[in-house]
Each structure stands twice: as structure tokens, then as C-alpha cells.
Coordinates of C-alpha atoms and ligand atoms in Angstrom, one line a residue:
M1 CA 37.7 158.9 -25.0
S2 CA 34.9 156.3 -25.6
D3 CA 35.9 153.1 -27.1
A4 CA 33.6 153.8 -30.4
Y5 CA 35.2 157.0 -30.7
R6 CA 38.6 155.8 -30.6
Q7 CA 37.8 153.2 -33.2
L8 CA 36.1 155.9 -35.3
V9 CA 39.6 158.0 -35.0
Q10 CA 41.2 154.9 -36.2
Q11 CA 39.2 154.4 -39.1
I12 CA 39.2 158.1 -40.4
S13 CA 42.9 158.2 -39.7
E14 CA 43.3 155.1 -41.9
I15 CA 41.4 156.8 -44.8
G16 CA 43.7 159.9 -44.3
Q17 CA 46.7 157.7 -44.6
L18 CA 45.3 156.2 -47.7
E19 CA 44.5 159.8 -49.0
S20 CA 48.1 160.8 -48.3
V21 CA 49.6 157.9 -50.3
E22 CA 47.4 158.9 -53.2
A23 CA 48.8 162.4 -53.0
I24 CA 52.3 161.7 -52.8
L25 CA 52.0 159.1 -56.0
D26 CA 50.2 161.9 -57.7
W27 CA 53.1 164.3 -56.9
D28 CA 55.6 162.1 -58.2
Q29 CA 53.7 161.3 -61.3
E30 CA 53.9 165.0 -61.9
T31 CA 57.4 165.5 -60.9
Y32 CA 60.0 162.6 -61.2
M33 CA 58.1 159.5 -62.7
P34 CA 59.6 158.7 -66.1
P35 CA 56.7 159.0 -69.0
R36 CA 56.5 155.0 -69.4
G37 CA 55.7 154.6 -65.6
V38 CA 52.3 156.1 -66.6
H39 CA 50.5 152.4 -67.0
A40 CA 51.6 151.1 -63.6
R41 CA 50.7 154.2 -61.8
A42 CA 47.2 154.2 -63.2
E43 CA 46.7 150.9 -61.9
Q44 CA 48.0 152.2 -58.5
L45 CA 46.0 155.1 -58.4
S46 CA 42.7 153.6 -59.6
L47 CA 43.2 150.7 -56.7
L48 CA 43.8 153.4 -54.2
A49 CA 40.6 155.6 -55.5
R50 CA 38.6 152.4 -54.9
L51 CA 40.0 151.8 -51.4
I52 CA 39.3 155.2 -50.3
H53 CA 35.9 155.2 -51.7
D54 CA 35.3 151.6 -50.0
R55 CA 36.7 152.8 -46.6
R56 CA 34.5 155.8 -46.5
S57 CA 31.4 154.1 -47.1
D58 CA 32.2 151.7 -44.9
A59 CA 29.4 149.9 -42.8
V60 CA 31.9 149.7 -40.1
V61 CA 32.1 153.7 -40.0
G62 CA 28.5 153.9 -40.3
D63 CA 28.0 151.8 -37.3
L64 CA 30.5 154.0 -35.1
L65 CA 28.8 157.1 -36.2
G66 CA 25.5 155.6 -35.4
Q67 CA 27.1 155.0 -31.8
M68 CA 28.3 158.7 -31.2
N69 CA 25.8 160.5 -29.1
G70 CA 27.0 163.9 -28.9
A71 CA 30.5 165.1 -28.6
G72 CA 30.3 166.1 -25.0
G73 CA 31.1 169.5 -25.8
D74 CA 34.6 168.8 -26.9
P75 CA 35.3 170.9 -30.2
I76 CA 37.8 168.5 -31.4
R77 CA 35.4 165.4 -31.2
E78 CA 32.5 167.3 -32.5
T79 CA 34.5 168.4 -35.6
N80 CA 36.1 164.9 -36.3
I81 CA 32.5 163.3 -35.9
R82 CA 30.5 166.0 -38.1
E83 CA 33.0 165.8 -41.0
T84 CA 33.4 162.0 -41.1
R85 CA 29.6 161.8 -40.9
R86 CA 29.6 164.5 -43.8
I87 CA 31.9 162.4 -46.2
Y88 CA 30.4 159.3 -45.2
D89 CA 26.9 160.4 -46.0
R90 CA 28.0 161.7 -49.2
S91 CA 29.9 158.6 -50.2
V92 CA 27.2 156.1 -49.5
K93 CA 24.8 158.1 -51.5
V94 CA 27.0 157.8 -54.7
P95 CA 27.1 154.0 -56.0
S96 CA 30.3 153.2 -56.6
N97 CA 29.9 151.8 -60.1
L98 CA 29.2 155.7 -61.1
I99 CA 32.2 156.8 -59.1
G100 CA 34.1 154.2 -61.4
R101 CA 32.4 155.1 -64.7
I102 CA 33.4 158.7 -64.0
A103 CA 36.8 158.0 -63.4
K104 CA 37.0 155.9 -66.8
I105 CA 35.6 158.2 -68.9
S106 CA 37.5 161.3 -67.5
T107 CA 40.6 159.3 -68.3
H108 CA 39.7 159.3 -71.6
A109 CA 38.0 162.8 -71.6
K110 CA 41.3 164.2 -70.4
S111 CA 43.3 162.7 -73.6
A112 CA 40.5 164.0 -75.8
W113 CA 40.7 167.2 -74.1
G114 CA 44.5 167.4 -75.1
E115 CA 43.8 166.5 -78.8
A116 CA 41.0 169.1 -79.1
R117 CA 43.5 171.7 -77.9
R118 CA 46.1 170.4 -80.1
D119 CA 43.9 170.4 -83.2
N120 CA 41.9 173.6 -81.8
K121 CA 38.6 171.4 -82.3
F122 CA 36.0 171.5 -79.5
G123 CA 34.3 168.7 -81.3
H124 CA 36.7 165.9 -80.1
F125 CA 36.0 166.8 -76.5
A126 CA 32.2 167.6 -76.5
P127 CA 31.0 163.9 -76.7
H128 CA 33.3 163.1 -73.7
L129 CA 32.2 166.2 -71.7
K130 CA 28.3 165.6 -72.2
E131 CA 28.6 162.1 -70.8
L132 CA 30.2 163.6 -67.8
V133 CA 27.9 166.6 -67.3
E134 CA 25.2 163.9 -67.4
L135 CA 27.1 161.6 -64.8
K136 CA 28.0 164.5 -62.7
R137 CA 24.0 165.7 -62.8
E138 CA 23.2 161.9 -61.6
V139 CA 25.9 162.4 -58.8
A140 CA 24.3 165.4 -57.8
D141 CA 20.7 163.8 -57.8
H142 CA 22.2 160.9 -55.7
I143 CA 23.8 163.5 -52.9
G144 CA 20.8 165.6 -53.3
Y145 CA 20.3 169.4 -52.8
E146 CA 17.7 172.1 -51.5
Q147 CA 17.6 174.4 -54.2
E148 CA 19.8 173.6 -57.2
R149 CA 22.0 170.7 -58.5
Y150 CA 25.1 172.6 -58.5
D151 CA 24.8 173.0 -54.7
A152 CA 25.5 169.4 -54.4
L153 CA 28.9 169.6 -56.3
L154 CA 30.0 173.0 -54.9
D155 CA 29.7 171.4 -51.5
E156 CA 32.3 169.0 -52.0
F157 CA 34.8 171.8 -52.3
E158 CA 33.2 174.7 -50.2
P159 CA 31.2 172.7 -47.7
G160 CA 28.0 174.7 -46.7
A161 CA 28.2 177.1 -49.5
R162 CA 25.2 177.9 -51.7
T163 CA 25.0 178.3 -55.2
A164 CA 22.5 181.3 -55.0
D165 CA 24.5 183.3 -52.3
V166 CA 27.6 182.9 -54.3
A167 CA 25.8 184.2 -57.3
V168 CA 24.6 187.2 -55.2
V169 CA 28.1 187.8 -54.4
F170 CA 29.7 187.2 -57.6
S171 CA 27.1 189.6 -59.5
R172 CA 28.2 192.5 -57.2
L173 CA 31.9 191.7 -57.9
R174 CA 31.5 191.2 -61.5
D175 CA 29.8 194.9 -62.0
A176 CA 32.5 196.6 -59.6
L177 CA 35.3 194.8 -61.3
R178 CA 34.2 195.8 -65.0
Q179 CA 33.9 199.5 -64.0
F180 CA 37.1 199.2 -62.1
V181 CA 38.9 197.5 -65.1
A182 CA 37.5 200.3 -67.4
E183 CA 38.9 203.1 -64.9
L184 CA 42.2 201.6 -64.8
R185 CA 42.4 201.3 -68.8
D186 CA 41.9 205.2 -69.0
A187 CA 44.0 206.0 -66.1
P188 CA 46.5 208.6 -66.8
K189 CA 49.8 206.3 -65.7
Q190 CA 50.3 202.9 -67.3
P191 CA 52.8 200.4 -66.0
D192 CA 55.5 199.2 -68.4
T193 CA 55.6 195.3 -68.3
S194 CA 58.1 194.9 -70.9
I195 CA 60.7 195.0 -68.1
L196 CA 59.5 191.7 -66.8
K197 CA 60.1 189.9 -70.1
R198 CA 64.0 190.5 -70.2
H199 CA 66.2 187.5 -69.4
Y200 CA 65.8 185.9 -65.9
P201 CA 68.1 183.0 -65.8
Q202 CA 66.0 180.1 -64.3
E203 CA 68.6 178.8 -61.5
K204 CA 68.8 182.4 -60.1
Q205 CA 64.8 182.5 -60.2
A206 CA 64.8 179.2 -58.2
E207 CA 67.4 180.8 -55.7
F208 CA 65.4 183.8 -55.3
A209 CA 62.1 182.0 -55.0
H210 CA 63.7 179.8 -52.5
M211 CA 65.1 182.6 -50.5
L212 CA 61.5 184.2 -50.5
V213 CA 59.5 181.3 -49.6
E214 CA 61.8 180.6 -46.6
A215 CA 61.7 184.5 -45.6
I216 CA 57.9 184.4 -45.4
G217 CA 58.2 181.2 -43.1
F218 CA 58.0 177.9 -45.3
S219 CA 60.2 175.5 -43.6
F220 CA 62.3 173.3 -45.7
D221 CA 62.7 170.8 -43.0
K222 CA 59.2 169.9 -43.4
G223 CA 58.9 170.7 -47.1
R224 CA 60.3 171.0 -50.6
I225 CA 60.0 172.5 -53.8
D226 CA 60.2 170.8 -57.6
V227 CA 59.2 171.4 -60.9
S228 CA 56.0 170.4 -62.6
T229 CA 53.9 171.4 -65.7
H230 CA 51.0 172.8 -63.6
P231 CA 52.2 174.0 -60.2
F232 CA 50.3 172.8 -57.0
C233 CA 50.9 172.1 -53.2
S234 CA 50.6 168.7 -52.0
G235 CA 52.0 166.3 -49.3
T236 CA 51.3 163.8 -46.5
S237 CA 51.2 166.2 -43.4
P238 CA 52.5 169.1 -41.8
C239 CA 55.9 168.0 -41.7
D240 CA 55.9 166.9 -45.3
V241 CA 54.5 169.5 -47.8
R242 CA 55.4 169.3 -51.4
L243 CA 55.4 172.6 -53.7
T244 CA 55.8 172.7 -57.3
T245 CA 56.6 175.5 -59.6
R246 CA 57.8 176.1 -63.3
Y247 CA 60.3 178.6 -64.8
D248 CA 60.1 180.6 -68.0
E249 CA 63.7 182.7 -68.1
K250 CA 61.7 185.1 -70.3
F251 CA 59.2 186.1 -67.7
F252 CA 60.0 187.4 -64.2
S253 CA 56.5 186.9 -62.6
M254 CA 55.9 183.1 -63.6
A255 CA 58.1 181.3 -61.1
I256 CA 58.3 184.3 -58.5
F257 CA 54.9 184.7 -57.9
G258 CA 53.7 181.0 -58.5
T259 CA 56.2 179.8 -56.0
L260 CA 54.8 182.5 -53.5
H261 CA 51.3 181.4 -54.3
E262 CA 51.8 177.7 -53.6
A263 CA 54.0 178.7 -50.3
G264 CA 50.8 180.4 -49.0
H265 CA 49.1 176.9 -49.6
G266 CA 52.2 175.2 -48.0
L267 CA 52.1 177.6 -45.1
Y268 CA 48.6 176.6 -44.2
E269 CA 49.7 173.2 -44.6
Q270 CA 52.5 173.1 -42.5
G271 CA 50.4 175.0 -39.9
L272 CA 47.7 172.5 -39.6
G273 CA 47.8 170.5 -36.1
N274 CA 50.3 167.7 -36.0
E275 CA 48.5 166.1 -33.1
H276 CA 45.4 165.8 -35.6
M277 CA 47.3 164.5 -38.6
F278 CA 45.2 162.5 -41.0
T279 CA 41.9 163.5 -39.3
P280 CA 39.5 166.4 -40.1
M281 CA 40.7 168.3 -37.2
G282 CA 44.0 168.3 -38.8
S283 CA 42.9 169.3 -42.4
A284 CA 41.9 172.4 -44.2
T285 CA 38.7 173.9 -43.8
S286 CA 37.7 174.4 -47.6
L287 CA 39.2 174.8 -50.9
G288 CA 38.1 178.7 -50.8
I289 CA 40.0 179.1 -47.4
H290 CA 43.0 177.3 -48.6
E291 CA 42.9 179.7 -51.6
S292 CA 42.6 182.6 -49.3
Q293 CA 46.1 181.7 -48.0
S294 CA 47.8 181.1 -51.3
R295 CA 46.4 184.6 -52.5
L296 CA 47.3 186.5 -49.4
W297 CA 50.7 185.6 -49.6
E298 CA 51.2 185.9 -53.4
N299 CA 49.1 189.0 -54.2
I300 CA 48.5 190.9 -51.0
V301 CA 51.8 190.5 -49.5
G302 CA 54.1 189.7 -52.3
R303 CA 52.8 192.1 -54.8
S304 CA 52.9 194.9 -52.3
R305 CA 55.3 197.8 -52.5
A306 CA 56.0 197.2 -48.8
F307 CA 57.5 193.4 -49.9
W308 CA 59.6 194.9 -52.5
E309 CA 61.1 197.8 -50.4
Y310 CA 62.6 195.0 -48.4
F311 CA 63.5 192.7 -51.2
Y312 CA 64.1 194.8 -54.2
K313 CA 67.9 195.5 -53.7
N314 CA 68.2 191.5 -53.4
A315 CA 66.4 191.1 -56.6
Q316 CA 68.6 193.7 -58.6
S317 CA 71.5 192.1 -57.4
M318 CA 70.5 188.6 -58.1
F319 CA 69.2 189.6 -61.7
G320 CA 71.6 192.2 -62.4
P321 CA 71.5 193.9 -65.7
S322 CA 67.8 192.9 -66.2
L323 CA 66.7 195.2 -63.3
A324 CA 69.6 197.5 -63.0
D325 CA 67.7 200.3 -64.6
V326 CA 64.5 199.5 -63.3
S327 CA 63.3 201.8 -60.3
L328 CA 61.2 200.2 -57.5
D329 CA 57.9 202.1 -58.5
S330 CA 58.2 200.9 -62.3
F331 CA 58.9 197.3 -60.9
V332 CA 56.0 197.2 -58.4
G333 CA 53.8 199.0 -61.3
A334 CA 55.0 196.1 -63.8
I335 CA 54.2 193.2 -61.3
N336 CA 50.8 194.7 -60.9
A337 CA 49.9 195.6 -64.3
V338 CA 46.2 195.0 -65.1
H339 CA 45.2 193.8 -68.7
P340 CA 42.2 191.9 -69.6
S341 CA 43.6 188.6 -71.3
L342 CA 42.4 185.4 -72.5
I343 CA 44.0 182.9 -70.3
R344 CA 42.9 182.6 -66.8
V345 CA 46.0 181.4 -65.1
E346 CA 47.9 184.3 -66.7
A347 CA 45.4 186.9 -65.5
D348 CA 46.2 189.7 -63.0
E349 CA 44.4 189.9 -59.7
V350 CA 41.7 192.3 -61.0
T351 CA 40.6 190.7 -63.9
Y352 CA 41.1 186.9 -62.8
N353 CA 37.7 186.9 -60.6
L354 CA 36.0 187.7 -64.2
H355 CA 37.4 184.5 -65.6
I356 CA 36.1 182.8 -62.4
I357 CA 32.5 184.3 -62.9
L358 CA 32.3 183.4 -66.2
R359 CA 33.0 179.6 -65.5
F360 CA 30.8 179.5 -62.6
E361 CA 27.7 180.8 -64.9
L362 CA 28.7 178.6 -67.6
E363 CA 28.9 175.3 -65.1
R364 CA 25.7 176.6 -63.3
A365 CA 23.5 176.5 -66.8
L366 CA 25.2 173.3 -67.8
L367 CA 24.1 171.6 -64.6
D368 CA 20.5 172.8 -64.7
G369 CA 20.3 172.1 -68.6
R370 CA 20.0 175.9 -69.6
L371 CA 23.2 175.1 -71.8
D372 CA 24.0 172.6 -73.9
V373 CA 27.4 171.2 -74.4
D374 CA 27.7 171.9 -78.1
D375 CA 26.9 175.6 -77.4
I376 CA 29.7 176.0 -75.0
P377 CA 32.3 177.7 -77.5
E378 CA 29.7 180.2 -78.5
A379 CA 28.4 180.9 -74.7
W380 CA 32.1 181.1 -73.8
N381 CA 33.2 183.8 -76.3
A382 CA 30.3 185.9 -75.8
K383 CA 30.9 186.1 -72.1
M384 CA 34.4 187.0 -72.4
E385 CA 33.3 189.7 -74.6
E386 CA 30.8 190.8 -72.0
L387 CA 33.0 190.6 -69.2
L388 CA 36.3 191.4 -70.3
G389 CA 35.8 193.2 -73.6
I390 CA 37.9 190.4 -75.5
R391 CA 37.1 187.5 -77.9
P392 CA 39.2 184.4 -78.0
G393 CA 40.4 183.8 -81.8
T394 CA 40.5 179.8 -80.9
D395 CA 38.8 177.6 -78.6
T396 CA 42.2 176.5 -77.2
L397 CA 42.5 180.0 -76.1
G398 CA 38.8 179.7 -75.0
C399 CA 36.7 177.1 -73.5
L400 CA 39.5 174.4 -73.9
Q401 CA 42.0 176.0 -71.7
D402 CA 41.3 174.5 -68.1
I403 CA 41.8 171.0 -67.5
H404 CA 38.8 170.9 -64.9
W405 CA 36.0 170.0 -67.0
S406 CA 37.8 166.9 -68.4
M407 CA 38.3 165.5 -64.9
G408 CA 34.5 165.7 -64.3
T409 CA 35.2 168.7 -61.7
F410 CA 32.1 171.1 -61.6
G411 CA 31.9 173.4 -58.8
Y412 CA 35.6 173.7 -58.1
F413 CA 36.1 177.3 -59.9
P414 CA 34.3 179.5 -57.6
T415 CA 36.5 178.8 -54.8
Y416 CA 39.2 180.4 -56.5
A417 CA 37.1 183.7 -56.2
L418 CA 36.0 183.1 -52.7
G419 CA 39.6 182.6 -51.8
N420 CA 40.4 186.2 -53.2
L421 CA 37.3 187.5 -51.4
Y422 CA 38.6 185.8 -47.9
A423 CA 41.7 186.9 -48.3
S424 CA 41.2 190.5 -48.4
Q425 CA 38.9 190.1 -45.4
F426 CA 41.2 188.3 -43.4
Y427 CA 44.1 190.8 -44.1
A428 CA 41.8 193.8 -43.4
K429 CA 41.5 192.3 -39.8
A430 CA 45.3 191.4 -39.6
E431 CA 45.9 195.0 -40.4
T432 CA 43.6 196.1 -37.5
A433 CA 45.1 193.4 -35.1
I434 CA 48.6 194.4 -36.0
P435 CA 48.7 198.1 -36.5
D436 CA 52.1 198.4 -37.8
L437 CA 51.9 195.4 -40.2
A438 CA 53.0 197.3 -43.3
D439 CA 56.2 198.6 -41.3
R440 CA 56.9 194.9 -40.3
I441 CA 56.8 193.7 -43.8
R442 CA 59.1 196.6 -45.0
R443 CA 61.6 195.2 -42.4
G444 CA 61.1 191.9 -43.5
D445 CA 59.1 190.7 -40.4
F446 CA 56.8 188.2 -41.8
A447 CA 56.4 186.0 -38.5
T448 CA 54.1 188.6 -36.8
L449 CA 51.4 188.1 -39.9
L450 CA 52.3 184.5 -40.2
D451 CA 51.8 183.8 -36.2
W452 CA 48.5 185.9 -36.7
L453 CA 47.4 183.6 -39.5
R454 CA 48.1 180.2 -37.5
E455 CA 46.3 181.1 -34.5
N456 CA 43.4 182.5 -36.3
I457 CA 43.1 180.4 -39.2
H458 CA 45.4 177.5 -39.7
H459 CA 45.2 176.2 -36.1
H460 CA 41.5 175.7 -36.3
G461 CA 41.7 173.0 -39.0
R462 CA 38.3 172.2 -40.2
R463 CA 36.6 173.2 -37.0
Y464 CA 34.7 175.7 -38.7
R465 CA 33.0 175.9 -42.1
A466 CA 34.4 178.7 -44.3
D467 CA 31.7 181.2 -43.7
K468 CA 31.8 180.5 -40.0
L469 CA 35.4 180.7 -39.8
V470 CA 35.4 184.3 -41.6
E471 CA 32.7 185.6 -39.3
I472 CA 34.9 184.5 -36.2
V473 CA 37.8 186.1 -37.5
T474 CA 36.5 189.2 -39.0
G475 CA 33.2 189.8 -37.3
E476 CA 31.6 189.8 -40.7
S477 CA 30.0 187.5 -43.4
L478 CA 31.5 186.9 -46.8
S479 CA 31.8 190.3 -48.4
V480 CA 33.3 191.9 -51.6
E481 CA 33.9 195.2 -50.0
P482 CA 37.5 194.6 -48.4
F483 CA 38.5 193.3 -51.8
L484 CA 37.3 196.3 -53.7
S485 CA 38.8 198.7 -51.4
Y486 CA 42.1 197.0 -51.2
L487 CA 42.1 196.9 -54.9
R488 CA 41.4 200.6 -54.8
N489 CA 44.1 201.7 -52.5
K490 CA 46.7 199.4 -54.2
F491 CA 46.1 200.4 -57.9
S492 CA 45.0 204.1 -57.4
P493 CA 48.9 205.2 -56.8
I494 CA 50.2 202.7 -59.3
Y495 CA 47.8 204.1 -62.1
G496 CA 47.6 207.7 -60.9
L497 CA 44.2 207.5 -60.0
T498 CA 42.8 210.1 -57.7
Ligands
CO501 CO1 45.8 177.9 -55.5

């Protein structure tokens, strides 16, 4: 290892360590911090944000990158150099006072968003959102883009992805999903979801969810689960992965599938190389790939009939009277029921992507000036009507439902839908590689699948961009077909379609 490369790794590891400190402070704020700790925490987090930005754009990093002439064919080195350069280039292009202004305005925007939701008045939030859109346009212009502003923002979360390519994929997805939703609506069999709204005591849900995530391979020596308002997965390293969840005693699915979802993220984090801790080589590829892992375990595995053939007896003994009279088929139907609904985070796996496409289309229009902030509520409602056939009665149930825009986060939403597509592509490949995969799941063997994911996805860290990784693993580029055939195979028996 050359001296300069060694120094570069030292620099990027320290940035990674600062980021992990930030992650733990955030985690603590969402889980255990007493409410009045917020002012001290805001100071700590703001200092850390500045330190991290300064370190990322430090001239020392620039100098060291300048001394790197090739990676000598070493993929680890190549990955660390390429990704450090990418983050350095993005960071130096954006003036720190712009970063500071966005951080400050989004603190106010977040509280205005909360008030706007409470009073159902988009007008409380609109002036802040206008400022944020304006500033994010500036950010995009500083970073630069080939085709459209949105590219520069999307690239932060899904490196290398192009807006125009995503739009093509989403347009095919939108048409196919709308048609499939209509087919399911008119299908001969309709699941009864009322059984999920019986009484499910919180401590039993916690015990059951813990058992499920341990069974799929999440290690509690290297992770834990706590409670927060909005579930997430965080931590410092593959040996310290923090999941959070939330409970509703009158709804079976929220904690159980929410925990499986976060555990899918957690399995990815625990599967990253310990030896590359705090460097790009030891980090996840993109948010889309991250989401593919959570969606794979939550939906493709966790809501499958095979999974519940193994666990349903346990569920029945755990929840006693609430499931005693419910057959396995009725249960599998209920946890997979498809209904167009207003709230994204409560959406089923068929309609979910339509919620994402709506946000993607509005964000793209906002960034390139085709949509004014004041016109968002009407544009939102019209798109809901067009895509899902329902119209929110209030903005709180419509354009004010997500926190993302109040944090100045644009370009993040598409990664959720990309995750669903990647998940189906990976899973189809896993089924070919492990021909008796469904039988293994039926017997409670999840290790074979997890090993396959570790070897083919987790283990690579950030070595490949998402599109490249998908090609290497599956032999195909990003495609909606595996997702659509997965949906058809799964939902046809549940809905009695031929
Ligand atoms: Co997720």
C-alpha cells in the first residue's frame, strides 16, 4: 500500500467514524433522549454536520486524491478512491454556507410542516418549501448535471442513476400496476382484513417479531431493536446495527412487517465487510439496493405462503384467540390484501409504487420549474385520482404526509420503488441458484438465502454501482418484468385469478 493511499484511507475512515457518531446521536434522539435534551442535541448535530462537510471537502483529501494514479488493479483500492473522489467532488462544489442555510431552513420547515399537518393548512408550510426548492435548485446547479437538475439530486442517493431512465421504467410500471390493481379489485376472491385488526398485545408482538428476525439471521450480538415513532435502521458498523419499530395493538401488520423490513436493512449492514469498516468498500451501494434487501425480507419472503407455513402455528399459539379461528389461507390473504389507500407508509406492495411515482413526477416538475409550490395540493390530488382512483379529503392525508420535503430531501423517493424492482430481480435469480428455495423457507431454512445474498450483494460493499451490481448478479439491467411476474404469481391464487 502506498503511503498516500494509506493516508487517504485514514482520512476517509475518520469521516466514516464521524458519520457513525452522528448516526448514534440521531438514533438516541429518536429512541431514549428526554424531550428537553433537544437543544443540546441540535448543537451537537450541527457541529458534527459542519465537521463532516469540512472533512469531506478538505484540501488534504483533494491532494491525496491527486496523488492517486490508478489503483493497480486492486478492486478495494479502486472502490475507495473512486467513491472518495465522488463525495469530495460533490462536497467542494457546494459552498458550505449553502449547506448551512439549508440545515437552518429545514429546521424551521420541519416544525412548520408539523403545524401545517396539525391545522391541515398547506399554506403554513408553503413559504418554507419554496425556499428549500430554490436552495436545492442552487445545489443541483453547483453540482452540475447533463440532462436535468433532478439528476444531480437523485445521484446523491442512487449514484449514477439518470432521471430520464428512471422515468421510462416508472412509466411502464405505472401502466402495468394500474391495470393489475383494477384486475384485483374485480377479482372473484377478496381477502378479509378484519382479522388483522383484532387484539395483538404489544409484548407478544415484540416477542414474536424478535423471534422472526432472529430466525432469518439477524444477530442480536451485533444489533438490537428499540421503539421509535418512525421505524428505521441505523448503527455504527456491521457489529452494531440498531433497528427500531413501532406497535399498534389493534393491527397485526405494523410491527411484525415493519420489523422484518428494518431487519432486512440490518442484515445488509451486518453483512458488510468488517475489515472495510468506515470506508466505501464497507458501505452499502445505494439506497435503492438497501431498500431491495428490506423489501425482499419483508414482502417477498415475509409475506409469502411458504414463510407462514413454517411460522403460522407459532403465531397462533402466541396470539391465541385472535388467530385461533383463522385458516392459514385466510391469514396469508389478509396480510397481502391490496387496496388503494391515501398513505404511502400503509400501502400494500402493489399500490406502493404508485405512491412513489406520484412523488417522483411532482419532484421532477418542481425542480425544473414546471410546478409551483402553491399548486402542489391540487397537483397531488389530481395525480392520486389518476393513479389510485382516490382523492385525499385533506392535505394532511395528501401532500403533507411525508417528512422528506421538509428536510430538503428531493431525489430520495424513487429509491423506494427501485428497491422493489431490484428485490424481485435478485430474488428471481436466487430462485434459479437455489432451486428448492421455497421448500427451504417452508422448513425454516433462511440461511441458504442469506448466504446467497451475503455472497452476491452484501459482500461487495460499494464496489459496484447499483445498475452494475444488478447486471453482475442477474445478467440483466434494471427491469420491471420480474416484479410484475412476481406479483402475478403471488396474487393470482390469493384473489382467485386464472
Ligand atoms: Co426501508
